[in-house]
Amino acid sequence: MEIKCYIQASAAISPQQSFSGDYVPQFLPLEERNLLRAQEPGYAGFIPPNSLRRMSRLLKMGLTAALQCLRNANAPVPGAIITGTGRGSLQDTEKFLHDIRTYEETALNPTPFIQSTYNSVNGLIALQQQCTDYNNTFVHRGFSFEHALLDSLLQIQEGNAESVLAGGFDEMTVEHFFIKSRIGYWKTALTQPADLLASQTPGTIAGEGAVFFLVGTQPAPVEVKGIQMLYKPSPEQVASAVAQFLQKQGVSVGDVDLLVSGRNGDTRFDHFYDAVENVLPSSASNISFKQYCGEYDTAGAFGMWTAQQELLSGRHKTALVYNHFYGEQHTFILLQKH
Amino acid sequence: MISAIGNNVEENFRSLRAQRSGIGYSQFVDTIHRNVLPVGEVKCSSEELAKMAGLPDTTGFTRTTLLGLVAMQEALRSAGITNAAETPTAFINASTVGGMCDTEKIYFDILDPQKEGTFLQLIDTLDCADCTQRIADETGLTAYVTTISTACSSSANALMYGARLIRAGLVDRAVCGGTEALTRFTINGFNSLKNIDKRHCLPFDNDRNGLNLGEGAAYLVLESESFAQRRKARPMAELSGWCNTNEAFHPTSPSPEGDGAFEAMRKALEMGGLTPADVQYVNVHGTATLNNDVSEGRALERLFGDEVPAFSSTKPFTGHTLAAAGAIEAIYSVLAINRQMIWPNLNFTTRMEELRISPETRLLEESPVKNVVSNSFGFGGNNASLVISKYGN
């Protein structure tokens, strides 16, 4: 890229204690089902009480993570707001579907319909911060957050914005968890996050979260060097693409000292992660972030956040995030500490 | 493209020229409102669409996907692309509720653990990515495959994003647009907002009382100029400017003075190096809702002053096709340029008391059209304006 882009701030609501306090990833115990629930923060101080009553869980999480990110950057109005969400507000979508049936299409409350619209979180952030500039929402599974990030970098390259608020958010409801269990998304036996990678079974554990970044031209410790997406590649294509991607960013394979990997213990797709690991030096550290956040469409945002935290800790200098969503949408993100 | 007024671009053109609306009562959506609320429905069953798309096996193909596939095949054919996979091509699609048209019929069967059957193959079609990927896979588009959902401005934003990927040098070609099928979910959603007129919609009329929903799909093939020249393509028009703004006013209403619409149009023209005087036609968003038309009309008056060019809403032809509207209307804008015509705003009789201006109600033929502004505005305050210009202006 011609113009350098840095991560000026971030905020993450996740199953971990990521929103406040120092980040120390934990293996959280599961009891009932293979689902890691996000730890919701107190919303007072972020959302006025009269709005709070009407808003569903994902809207609250998305808006609050966005606002905290802007507070962390001490920059209330970004130059653009660009988000990704694979599912939007599932709770509202489900509620409206159930209401249509229960009330037989009469006297329906429009609120869940409005909030189920995929760009509703974006609209709320813009409204609350009075940001009238570029505003976009990507809704493409494992490319949702990733295109939000690419679009953000393009806005900055084009000179349209000095800083862009980019985020990804998704929730998992019990109903949707069941739906996805019918087509093999999750492991059938209760599997603890600590045992996820060694489980030797298909499927994974579900997760959720809302992660935002403010990226911009103002220098900050972590630089976003580049992003690349691959749609339905073969493992060989992934392996050759990672080397080319690094070269294009002016980084040699040997420079990568941290791989933040989306490996999630799903035996059907592990070979993609093997392919990337084989390209990188064996000395590189390896963190598999889905043990901490679970699998969801925009988990890649938590992966990038994990990489940022690791770089800020000073333990590593060059981090490659590699993630894919059920073998279809594959992404490389390269971050570097300055 | 495919819409309530035709299964391809030429049929759409003929209906526009004949001033023939596609709005009527639904044949295919299972809702108690089907004989009460008029809609702009595509006049083909899903089986007929599958046949048109040449699909031998339609398992898992929702109506959203089928509409999109029919439109995509025409777009590629029309651009002279026989093998889309030969050139890395981005596919930027738009949808507001993805495969809901089919999943809403089986949703409670999916939730019932006792029930098994072929309906399970539709589980993963609920989101917006499913239609995009199936269309991409059928047609060989692989480079940047993604989906945008910004309510009614979705496919206008898809066009902008594709154009920007090309400008950034990431691809030489991007196919951009949107697909939307009518659903019980959306009909009830807008009806619960009291936003639907029981009559045929009346954009910019003082007596307007809401929109008619529609369905359809449209895609435009965008190429960098140098790439188009290299392959000796004949450009139909140029996407010369665009802008995306946010109202930051209310989750579902625009600001009364149309601040976002004004800025979107102003900056889109500025980007194209044009002044308001260069515009001969505005294809307005013109939903016929109480709020949109005041806001958009005020924005037109502010931007163009006393010289507001001919403007019309084509939604009385097609209904409001939500995520597909921006792309459908972008094609109508290209047609306005290439056929030198301005489309009439049907159903208009009385000027709005808030405005000084009225839409064009006649079909204008042999009308010089060089630059068109096409507007798409949506929930969440999302505004998008495109400027489409005669190529080689």
XYZ file of C-alpha atoms in Angstrom:
731
model
C 0.000 0.000 0.000
C 1.166 3.515 -0.725
C -0.244 5.033 2.460
C 0.485 3.304 5.751
C -2.502 2.300 7.887
C -2.271 1.749 11.608
C -4.573 0.334 14.241
C -5.247 3.353 16.400
C -7.591 1.629 18.802
C -9.723 -1.452 19.209
C -12.409 -2.904 21.447
C -13.617 -6.464 21.705
C -16.662 -8.046 23.277
C -16.069 -11.790 23.248
C -16.453 -14.865 25.450
C -13.168 -13.730 27.044
C -12.545 -10.836 29.463
C -11.523 -8.829 26.441
C -13.623 -5.709 26.882
C -11.967 -4.487 30.058
C -8.783 -5.403 31.764
C -5.684 -7.138 30.542
C -6.205 -9.824 28.013
C -5.208 -13.266 29.202
C -6.901 -15.887 27.041
C -8.634 -18.612 29.022
C -10.072 -21.991 28.158
C -13.635 -21.465 29.280
C -15.635 -24.484 30.471
C -18.761 -25.510 28.534
C -21.639 -27.252 30.287
C -24.707 -27.621 28.124
C -23.757 -27.211 24.474
C -20.775 -26.429 22.281
C -21.364 -22.700 22.412
C -19.128 -19.980 23.819
C -21.282 -17.034 24.845
C -19.950 -13.501 24.759
C -19.541 -11.754 28.102
C -21.715 -8.706 27.734
C -20.464 -5.559 29.422
C -22.636 -3.108 31.344
C -24.321 -0.995 28.698
C -25.091 1.990 30.925
C -22.742 4.754 29.931
C -22.915 3.663 26.298
C -26.586 3.507 25.405
C -29.392 5.720 26.793
C -31.838 3.697 28.946
C -34.856 4.367 26.719
C -33.025 2.985 23.665
C -31.555 0.108 25.632
C -34.974 -1.407 26.339
C -35.780 -1.775 22.664
C -32.427 -3.012 21.453
C -31.610 -6.663 21.029
C -28.409 -8.291 22.174
C -26.406 -7.960 18.965
C -27.298 -4.310 18.530
C -26.166 -3.571 22.076
C -22.934 -5.517 21.671
C -22.143 -4.033 18.269
C -22.887 -0.465 19.233
C -21.033 -0.693 22.543
C -17.899 -2.249 21.058
C -17.896 0.475 18.409
C -18.320 3.267 20.944
C -15.622 1.863 23.224
C -13.234 1.658 20.275
C -13.847 5.322 19.464
C -13.379 6.248 23.136
C -10.120 4.309 23.259
C -8.939 6.331 20.285
C -10.308 9.555 21.711
C -11.802 10.129 18.256
C -15.595 10.397 18.470
C -16.288 10.831 14.751
C -14.492 8.522 12.337
C -14.144 9.317 8.632
C -16.229 6.259 7.722
C -18.039 3.368 9.391
C -17.715 -0.011 7.715
C -18.830 -3.265 9.262
C -19.274 -6.910 8.543
C -21.834 -9.317 9.920
C -22.640 -12.737 8.596
C -26.033 -13.020 10.248
C -27.060 -9.615 11.556
C -29.400 -9.636 14.516
C -30.520 -13.263 14.615
C -32.644 -12.599 17.692
C -34.695 -10.001 15.807
C -34.953 -12.085 12.639
C -36.203 -15.039 14.666
C -38.591 -12.888 16.677
C -40.173 -11.456 13.542
C -40.511 -14.920 11.965
C -42.181 -16.216 15.122
C -44.423 -13.137 15.392
C -45.594 -13.554 11.795
C -46.712 -17.069 12.663
C -48.103 -16.339 16.145
C -50.105 -13.287 15.129
C -50.949 -14.635 11.667
C -49.495 -11.602 9.882
C -51.581 -9.046 11.753
C -50.748 -6.248 14.228
C -47.015 -6.903 14.142
C -44.484 -4.837 16.052
C -42.065 -3.429 13.441
C -39.090 -3.078 15.821
C -37.616 -6.564 15.283
C -38.024 -6.155 11.523
C -36.129 -2.856 11.552
C -33.412 -4.234 13.805
C -33.028 -7.405 11.748
C -31.835 -5.256 8.852
C -28.147 -6.030 8.459
C -27.026 -2.398 8.465
C -28.921 -1.402 11.605
C -25.835 -1.399 13.868
C -24.028 0.826 11.360
C -26.949 3.200 11.305
C -27.012 3.362 15.107
C -23.299 4.117 15.352
C -23.647 6.859 12.744
C -26.686 8.271 14.533
C -25.127 8.243 17.973
C -21.815 9.759 16.823
C -23.347 11.997 14.151
C -21.077 10.539 11.488
C -22.537 11.482 8.102
C -19.719 10.096 5.954
C -19.286 6.792 4.130
C -21.159 3.923 5.733
C -21.233 0.352 4.466
C -22.070 -3.175 5.624
C -20.752 -6.459 4.213
C -22.736 -9.622 4.812
C -20.727 -12.483 3.384
C -19.931 -15.202 5.955
C -16.170 -15.427 6.456
C -15.600 -12.419 4.176
C -17.863 -10.005 6.077
C -15.363 -8.391 8.430
C -12.572 -8.930 5.934
C -14.227 -6.864 3.205
C -15.049 -4.224 5.819
C -11.324 -4.023 6.522
C -10.382 -3.965 2.824
C -12.977 -1.259 2.146
C -11.549 0.717 5.099
C -8.022 0.488 3.714
C -9.316 1.580 0.295
C -11.123 4.590 1.796
C -7.860 5.637 3.418
C -5.829 5.010 0.251
C -8.327 7.048 -1.764
C -7.866 9.956 0.600
C -11.543 9.933 1.582
C -10.880 9.320 5.265
C -8.016 9.665 7.687
C -9.531 7.099 9.999
C -12.179 4.448 9.567
C -14.152 2.512 12.155
C -14.159 -1.093 10.974
C -15.806 -3.916 12.836
C -17.325 -7.346 12.754
C -20.119 -8.741 14.910
C -22.296 -11.816 15.113
C -24.387 -13.498 17.751
C -25.422 -17.102 18.201
C -28.898 -17.892 19.451
C -29.991 -21.267 20.798
C -32.394 -21.572 17.860
C -29.729 -20.875 15.273
C -27.301 -23.165 17.076
C -29.817 -25.969 16.642
C -30.397 -25.104 12.974
C -26.675 -25.241 12.209
C -26.271 -28.451 14.203
C -28.559 -30.117 11.635
C -25.949 -29.558 8.921
C -22.825 -30.467 10.815
C -21.485 -27.112 11.924
C -20.789 -28.216 15.509
C -19.197 -31.201 17.142
C -21.840 -33.671 18.268
C -20.233 -34.520 21.612
C -19.731 -31.789 24.194
C -16.137 -30.713 23.589
C -14.241 -28.384 25.916
C -12.249 -25.547 24.307
C -9.109 -26.947 25.912
C -9.650 -30.200 23.993
C -10.828 -28.597 20.753
C -7.721 -28.965 18.623
C -7.014 -32.551 19.659
C -10.599 -33.712 19.305
C -10.165 -35.560 15.965
C -13.833 -35.093 15.069
C -15.703 -33.037 12.477
C -17.445 -29.784 13.413
C -16.369 -27.218 15.955
C -17.763 -25.116 18.796
C -19.867 -22.017 18.188
C -19.000 -18.548 19.334
C -19.943 -14.929 19.006
C -18.607 -11.444 19.523
C -18.291 -7.849 18.429
C -14.843 -6.448 17.622
C -14.049 -2.980 16.307
C -10.884 -1.247 15.153
C -10.134 2.326 14.299
C -7.642 2.185 11.457
C -6.028 5.282 10.050
C -3.008 7.183 8.876
C -2.001 8.517 12.306
C 1.064 6.452 13.340
C 0.426 3.864 16.074
C 2.366 0.796 17.272
C 0.657 -1.770 15.018
C 0.473 -1.355 11.258
C -1.969 -3.159 8.981
C 0.354 -4.219 6.150
C -2.228 -5.903 3.976
C -5.140 -8.235 3.502
C -5.935 -10.836 0.895
C -8.948 -13.053 0.392
C -9.267 -16.327 -1.490
C -12.612 -17.837 -2.426
C -12.821 -21.644 -2.367
C -9.118 -22.300 -3.055
C -7.353 -25.663 -2.902
C -4.797 -26.212 -0.088
C -2.068 -25.876 -2.740
C -3.441 -22.525 -3.844
C -3.530 -21.361 -0.228
C 0.092 -22.378 0.266
C 1.321 -20.592 -2.844
C -0.850 -17.552 -2.153
C 0.553 -17.049 1.353
C 4.107 -16.811 0.053
C 3.095 -14.399 -2.709
C 1.035 -12.338 -0.289
C 3.957 -11.891 2.105
C 6.306 -11.026 -0.742
C 3.862 -8.396 -2.009
C 3.872 -6.782 1.421
C 7.681 -6.713 1.404
C 7.948 -9.310 4.149
C 9.916 -12.523 3.839
C 8.403 -15.766 5.053
C 11.123 -15.967 7.690
C 10.091 -12.616 9.158
C 6.741 -13.933 10.330
C 7.233 -14.752 14.002
C 3.572 -15.238 14.886
C 0.809 -17.139 13.149
C -2.645 -16.388 14.485
C -4.656 -19.207 13.068
C -8.372 -19.895 12.762
C -7.765 -23.604 13.422
C -10.888 -24.890 15.119
C -10.472 -28.657 15.430
C -12.784 -29.447 12.505
C -11.095 -32.434 10.897
C -12.794 -31.700 7.562
C -10.815 -28.493 7.054
C -7.639 -28.787 9.167
C -5.521 -29.462 6.089
C -5.771 -25.820 5.014
C -4.125 -24.737 8.253
C -1.472 -27.435 7.790
C -0.719 -25.996 4.351
C -0.053 -22.509 5.753
C 1.927 -23.778 8.729
C 4.167 -25.714 6.356
C 5.078 -22.512 4.518
C 5.992 -20.574 7.660
C 9.204 -21.099 9.652
C 8.899 -23.673 12.407
C 10.253 -21.078 14.825
C 7.123 -18.927 14.459
C 4.756 -18.985 17.423
C 1.297 -20.293 16.737
C -1.928 -19.178 18.415
C -5.264 -20.735 17.497
C -7.775 -18.082 18.465
C -11.035 -19.993 18.070
C -10.369 -21.926 21.261
C -11.092 -18.599 22.930
C -13.924 -17.117 20.865
C -15.561 -20.073 19.099
C -16.456 -20.224 15.413
C -18.659 -17.590 13.805
C -18.802 -15.655 10.551
C -16.836 -12.665 11.810
C -14.459 -14.540 14.140
C -11.667 -13.216 11.899
C -12.081 -9.853 13.637
C -11.289 -11.504 16.965
C -8.306 -13.131 15.259
C -6.979 -9.768 14.158
C -7.614 -8.384 17.644
C -5.666 -11.294 19.157
C -2.766 -10.582 16.806
C -2.851 -6.903 17.734
C -2.762 -7.728 21.476
C 0.166 -10.108 20.964
C 2.114 -7.486 19.022
C 1.361 -4.821 21.636
C 2.732 -7.173 24.318
C 6.084 -6.903 22.586
C 6.538 -10.653 22.282
C 6.341 -10.625 18.491
C 7.014 -8.292 15.607
C 5.262 -9.646 12.524
C 1.949 -11.464 12.759
C 0.099 -13.283 10.022
C -3.576 -13.969 10.667
C -4.876 -16.837 8.595
C -8.499 -17.814 8.876
C -11.107 -19.585 6.833
C -14.802 -20.213 7.322
C -15.772 -23.833 6.672
C -13.217 -24.141 3.894
C -14.826 -21.520 1.623
C -13.704 -17.988 2.538
C -9.980 -17.762 3.304
C -8.157 -14.652 4.486
C -4.615 -13.493 5.217
C -4.082 -10.342 7.266
C -0.564 -9.120 7.958
C 0.169 -6.925 10.987
C 3.523 -5.500 11.999
C 4.776 -3.855 15.199
C 6.756 -0.630 14.916
C -31.854 -7.872 -15.507
C -35.207 -9.229 -14.539
C -38.072 -7.328 -12.966
C -41.838 -7.113 -12.853
C -41.778 -5.410 -16.266
C -39.622 -7.888 -18.130
C -37.284 -10.850 -18.006
C -34.388 -9.059 -19.692
C -33.166 -5.552 -20.485
C -34.988 -5.309 -23.825
C -38.325 -6.354 -22.302
C -37.807 -3.813 -19.518
C -37.097 -1.144 -22.107
C -40.250 -1.981 -24.043
C -42.384 -1.759 -20.907
C -40.840 1.564 -19.917
C -41.495 2.902 -23.389
C -45.041 1.542 -23.455
C -45.583 3.008 -19.958
C -46.720 -0.426 -18.824
C -46.535 -1.047 -15.073
C -45.731 -4.482 -13.646
C -47.567 -3.944 -10.383
C -50.415 -6.223 -9.396
C -51.350 -8.889 -6.855
C -48.942 -11.683 -6.015
C -49.181 -15.087 -7.626
C -46.319 -16.676 -5.736
C -46.007 -15.323 -2.176
C -48.028 -17.110 0.488
C -49.337 -14.211 2.583
C -52.710 -12.992 3.790
C -51.866 -9.678 2.111
C -51.550 -11.131 -1.375
C -54.863 -9.793 -2.632
C -54.669 -6.589 -0.601
C -51.216 -5.133 -1.072
C -50.059 -4.769 -4.682
C -46.502 -5.811 -5.527
C -44.117 -5.750 -8.468
C -43.653 -9.471 -8.904
C -41.576 -11.157 -11.605
C -44.073 -12.963 -13.799
C -42.385 -16.373 -13.632
C -42.607 -19.226 -11.160
C -39.365 -20.418 -9.612
C -39.552 -23.493 -11.868
C -39.740 -21.258 -14.921
C -36.797 -19.201 -13.653
C -34.743 -22.365 -13.177
C -35.528 -23.366 -16.727
C -34.511 -19.951 -18.019
C -31.241 -20.278 -16.114
C -30.647 -23.687 -17.689
C -30.406 -25.473 -14.354
C -30.910 -29.219 -14.496
C -30.902 -29.619 -10.714
C -32.411 -26.848 -8.629
C -31.815 -28.323 -5.179
C -30.917 -25.499 -2.834
C -31.580 -22.748 -5.355
C -33.846 -20.144 -3.810
C -35.905 -17.695 -5.841
C -33.374 -15.031 -4.850
C -30.589 -17.084 -6.435
C -32.648 -17.914 -9.526
C -33.549 -14.282 -10.201
C -29.906 -13.343 -9.757
C -28.662 -16.124 -11.996
C -31.030 -15.202 -14.842
C -29.892 -11.574 -14.643
C -26.218 -12.490 -14.314
C -26.296 -14.733 -17.390
C -27.792 -11.905 -19.435
C -25.244 -9.388 -18.112
C -22.293 -11.606 -19.079
C -23.810 -12.436 -22.474
C -24.493 -8.790 -23.161
C -20.890 -7.878 -22.301
C -19.638 -10.551 -24.708
C -18.139 -12.652 -21.928
C -18.378 -16.335 -22.719
C -16.015 -17.536 -20.014
C -16.003 -15.275 -16.974
C -13.359 -17.421 -15.284
C -10.739 -16.381 -17.879
C -10.289 -12.956 -16.284
C -10.146 -12.501 -12.515
C -13.529 -10.894 -11.971
C -14.991 -9.539 -8.769
C -18.600 -10.276 -7.950
C -20.164 -7.733 -5.630
C -23.728 -8.770 -4.946
C -26.415 -7.187 -2.810
C -29.401 -8.560 -0.960
C -31.455 -7.568 2.070
C -32.903 -10.897 3.213
C -31.076 -13.492 1.094
C -32.992 -16.734 0.710
C -35.752 -15.813 3.158
C -38.336 -16.236 0.350
C -37.841 -20.003 0.574
C -36.553 -20.519 4.111
C -39.564 -18.767 5.672
C -41.769 -21.536 4.257
C -39.839 -24.297 6.019
C -38.427 -22.440 9.004
C -40.595 -24.197 11.591
C -39.922 -27.583 10.003
C -36.213 -26.888 10.377
C -36.778 -26.168 14.063
C -38.609 -29.459 14.574
C -36.034 -32.176 15.349
C -38.592 -34.836 14.374
C -38.818 -33.586 10.818
C -36.427 -34.746 8.132
C -36.534 -34.155 4.417
C -35.153 -32.371 1.413
C -36.006 -29.028 3.038
C -32.840 -29.455 5.104
C -30.866 -28.622 1.962
C -32.209 -25.090 2.210
C -30.925 -24.454 5.749
C -27.819 -22.609 4.645
C -29.667 -20.431 2.148
C -31.037 -18.156 4.874
C -28.149 -15.716 4.822
C -27.207 -13.279 2.065
C -23.979 -15.011 1.062
C -25.701 -18.145 -0.234
C -27.228 -16.546 -3.333
C -23.979 -14.746 -4.117
C -21.889 -17.899 -3.958
C -24.262 -20.012 -5.986
C -24.369 -17.361 -8.725
C -20.563 -17.029 -8.589
C -20.065 -20.789 -8.757
C -22.482 -21.214 -11.673
C -20.782 -18.488 -13.699
C -17.111 -18.819 -12.746
C -16.603 -15.580 -10.815
C -13.928 -16.083 -8.188
C -11.727 -13.049 -7.544
C -13.540 -10.942 -4.962
C -16.827 -12.536 -4.036
C -18.852 -10.659 -1.476
C -22.265 -9.320 -0.510
C -23.376 -5.893 0.638
C -26.498 -5.162 2.635
C -27.324 -1.525 3.289
C -31.088 -1.867 2.941
C -32.504 -0.119 -0.137
C -29.148 1.336 -1.190
C -27.423 -2.076 -1.265
C -26.773 -2.566 -4.975
C -25.793 1.074 -5.536
C -23.126 0.459 -2.903
C -22.179 -2.786 -4.664
C -21.559 -0.805 -7.860
C -19.422 1.719 -6.001
C -17.373 -0.923 -4.276
C -16.733 -2.803 -7.518
C -15.690 0.430 -9.228
C -13.301 1.163 -6.377
C -11.732 -2.310 -6.518
C -11.049 -1.618 -10.201
C -9.668 1.854 -9.506
C -7.363 0.415 -6.855
C -5.996 -1.959 -9.489
C -7.146 -5.081 -7.636
C -9.206 -6.330 -10.587
C -9.860 -5.271 -14.193
C -13.486 -6.284 -14.082
C -16.258 -6.406 -11.504
C -19.817 -7.557 -11.916
C -22.007 -5.645 -9.482
C -25.676 -5.537 -8.671
C -28.272 -7.149 -6.509
C -31.035 -9.683 -6.247
C -34.187 -9.599 -4.179
C -37.217 -11.878 -4.067
C -40.517 -10.955 -2.493
C -40.999 -12.555 0.917
C -43.720 -12.760 3.513
C -41.082 -11.468 5.952
C -40.453 -8.231 4.069
C -44.091 -7.618 3.123
C -45.075 -7.905 6.777
C -42.094 -5.825 7.824
C -42.975 -2.850 5.675
C -46.679 -3.349 6.356
C -46.036 -3.213 10.116
C -44.284 0.101 9.503
C -47.447 1.298 7.730
C -45.267 2.057 4.741
C -47.202 0.181 2.040
C -49.884 1.725 -0.130
C -52.900 -0.439 -0.965
C -53.093 1.451 -4.275
C -50.423 1.570 -6.954
C -47.730 3.794 -5.455
C -47.732 7.532 -6.195
C -44.174 8.856 -5.990
C -43.883 12.596 -5.455
C -47.663 12.983 -5.422
C -49.327 14.948 -2.648
C -51.682 11.989 -2.131
C -48.933 9.367 -1.814
C -49.225 6.987 1.099
C -46.456 4.430 0.846
C -44.567 2.083 -1.413
C -45.290 -1.118 -3.318
C -42.673 -3.796 -2.816
C -41.145 -5.474 -5.819
C -38.630 -8.130 -6.741
C -35.974 -8.551 -9.367
C -32.275 -8.693 -10.052
C -29.825 -6.686 -12.100
C -26.078 -6.743 -12.705
C -23.741 -4.396 -14.513
C -20.339 -5.419 -15.832
C -17.783 -2.771 -14.884
C -14.365 -2.739 -16.514
C -11.407 -0.408 -16.367
C -11.181 1.659 -19.527
C -7.836 0.168 -20.538
C -9.081 -3.383 -20.069
C -12.258 -2.674 -22.049
C -10.146 -1.212 -24.857
C -7.751 -4.165 -24.828
C -10.584 -6.625 -25.305
C -12.325 -4.287 -27.791
C -15.475 -4.065 -25.712
C -18.004 -1.363 -26.502
C -18.772 0.498 -23.284
C -22.473 1.261 -22.844
C -21.850 4.109 -20.419
C -19.404 5.376 -17.854
C -19.845 5.302 -14.081
C -18.371 8.739 -13.654
C -19.128 9.547 -10.044
C -20.523 8.143 -6.841
C -21.003 8.989 -3.223
C -22.197 7.252 -0.087
C -23.328 9.316 2.899
C -25.261 8.689 6.077
C -28.170 10.756 7.391
C -27.386 10.103 11.077
C -30.957 11.229 11.714
C -33.275 8.280 12.486
C -33.109 4.479 12.009
C -35.811 4.433 9.327
C -36.433 8.042 8.241
C -34.390 10.556 6.291
C -33.869 14.093 7.567
C -36.670 16.408 6.417
C -34.293 18.686 4.533
C -32.601 15.747 2.794
C -29.112 16.534 4.064
C -27.724 13.100 3.231
C -29.344 12.979 -0.203
C -28.074 16.469 -0.978
C -24.508 15.623 -0.018
C -24.582 12.277 -1.849
C -25.708 13.886 -5.110
C -23.428 16.907 -4.729
C -20.288 14.876 -4.041
C -21.066 12.300 -6.737
C -21.274 15.100 -9.324
C -18.130 16.722 -7.965
C -16.257 13.440 -8.295
C -17.344 13.186 -11.932
C -16.131 16.748 -12.548
C -19.705 17.791 -13.313
C -21.935 20.625 -12.208
C -25.683 20.338 -11.568
C -26.234 22.004 -14.963
C -24.649 18.981 -16.670
C -27.440 16.660 -15.485
C -30.377 16.003 -17.814
C -32.186 13.340 -15.783
C -32.416 12.181 -12.180
C -33.738 8.692 -11.559
C -34.922 9.433 -8.051
C -35.251 6.914 -5.262
C -38.889 8.044 -5.086
C -40.377 5.321 -2.916
C -43.686 7.202 -2.513
C -43.366 7.027 1.265
C -44.359 10.230 3.057
C -40.831 10.875 4.322
C -38.611 9.906 1.396
C -40.230 12.073 -1.200
C -40.199 15.224 0.938
C -36.596 14.695 1.870
C -35.405 13.779 -1.626
C -37.449 16.561 -3.229
C -35.978 19.127 -0.866
C -32.502 17.851 -1.682
C -33.193 18.227 -5.419
C -34.410 21.783 -4.904
C -31.372 22.648 -2.833
C -28.885 21.147 -5.285
C -30.402 22.255 -8.576
C -32.104 25.490 -7.468
C -34.523 26.761 -10.074
C -33.082 24.462 -12.748
C -34.132 21.035 -11.471
C -33.689 18.628 -14.408
C -36.309 16.104 -15.448
C -36.702 13.553 -12.686
C -38.864 10.492 -12.200
C -39.278 7.466 -10.038
C -39.528 4.191 -11.947
C -40.928 2.389 -8.890
C -44.520 2.561 -10.232
C -43.231 0.205 -12.972
C -41.242 -2.286 -10.881
C -42.241 -1.730 -7.271
C -39.480 -1.091 -4.757
C -37.065 -3.947 -5.285
C -34.988 -3.076 -2.179
C -31.444 -4.424 -2.624
C -31.896 -4.788 -6.389
C -33.304 -1.286 -6.898
C -29.985 0.533 -7.256
C -28.787 -1.787 -10.020
C -32.133 -1.973 -11.827
C -32.313 1.820 -11.846
C -28.674 2.110 -12.900
C -29.602 0.085 -15.982
C -32.637 2.332 -16.569
C -30.200 5.248 -16.390
C -27.911 3.612 -18.971
C -30.968 3.043 -21.166
C -31.975 6.689 -20.774
C -28.566 7.663 -22.148
C -28.368 5.080 -24.910
C -31.949 5.452 -26.128
C -32.088 9.213 -25.430
C -35.280 8.872 -23.460
C -36.603 9.928 -20.098
C -38.967 7.602 -18.289
C -42.282 8.868 -17.007
C -43.212 8.946 -13.343
C -46.491 7.027 -13.550
C -49.540 7.712 -11.352
C -48.660 11.348 -10.633
C -51.423 13.969 -10.560
C -50.894 16.517 -7.758
C -47.735 18.331 -6.780
C -46.639 17.897 -3.149
C -47.450 20.911 -1.043
C -43.945 20.872 0.461
C -42.254 21.175 -2.944
C -42.070 23.549 -5.886
C -41.158 20.769 -8.288
C -43.025 17.906 -9.966
C -41.708 14.769 -11.639
C -41.710 14.201 -15.383
C -44.949 12.416 -16.224
C -44.494 12.034 -19.990
C -42.242 9.656 -21.864
C -39.670 11.955 -23.444
C -38.211 10.558 -26.654
C -35.270 11.975 -28.583
C -34.325 13.783 -25.431
C -30.611 14.571 -25.140
C -29.368 12.718 -22.037
C -25.657 12.772 -21.272
C -25.502 12.558 -17.501
C -27.928 10.854 -15.155
C -27.981 10.866 -11.365
C -29.427 7.674 -9.895
C -30.390 7.769 -6.225
C -30.838 4.955 -3.712
C -31.579 5.623 -0.072
C -32.277 3.211 2.736
C -32.916 2.342 6.372
C -30.011 3.014 8.682
C -29.615 6.413 7.026
C -27.719 4.904 4.097
C -27.689 7.147 1.015
C -26.044 6.374 -2.292
C -25.925 8.418 -5.483
C -24.415 7.278 -8.761
C -23.609 9.461 -11.767
C -23.871 7.610 -15.049
C -22.590 9.338 -18.158
C -22.486 8.852 -21.890
C -19.188 7.166 -22.706
C -16.718 9.409 -24.476
C -18.488 12.574 -23.320
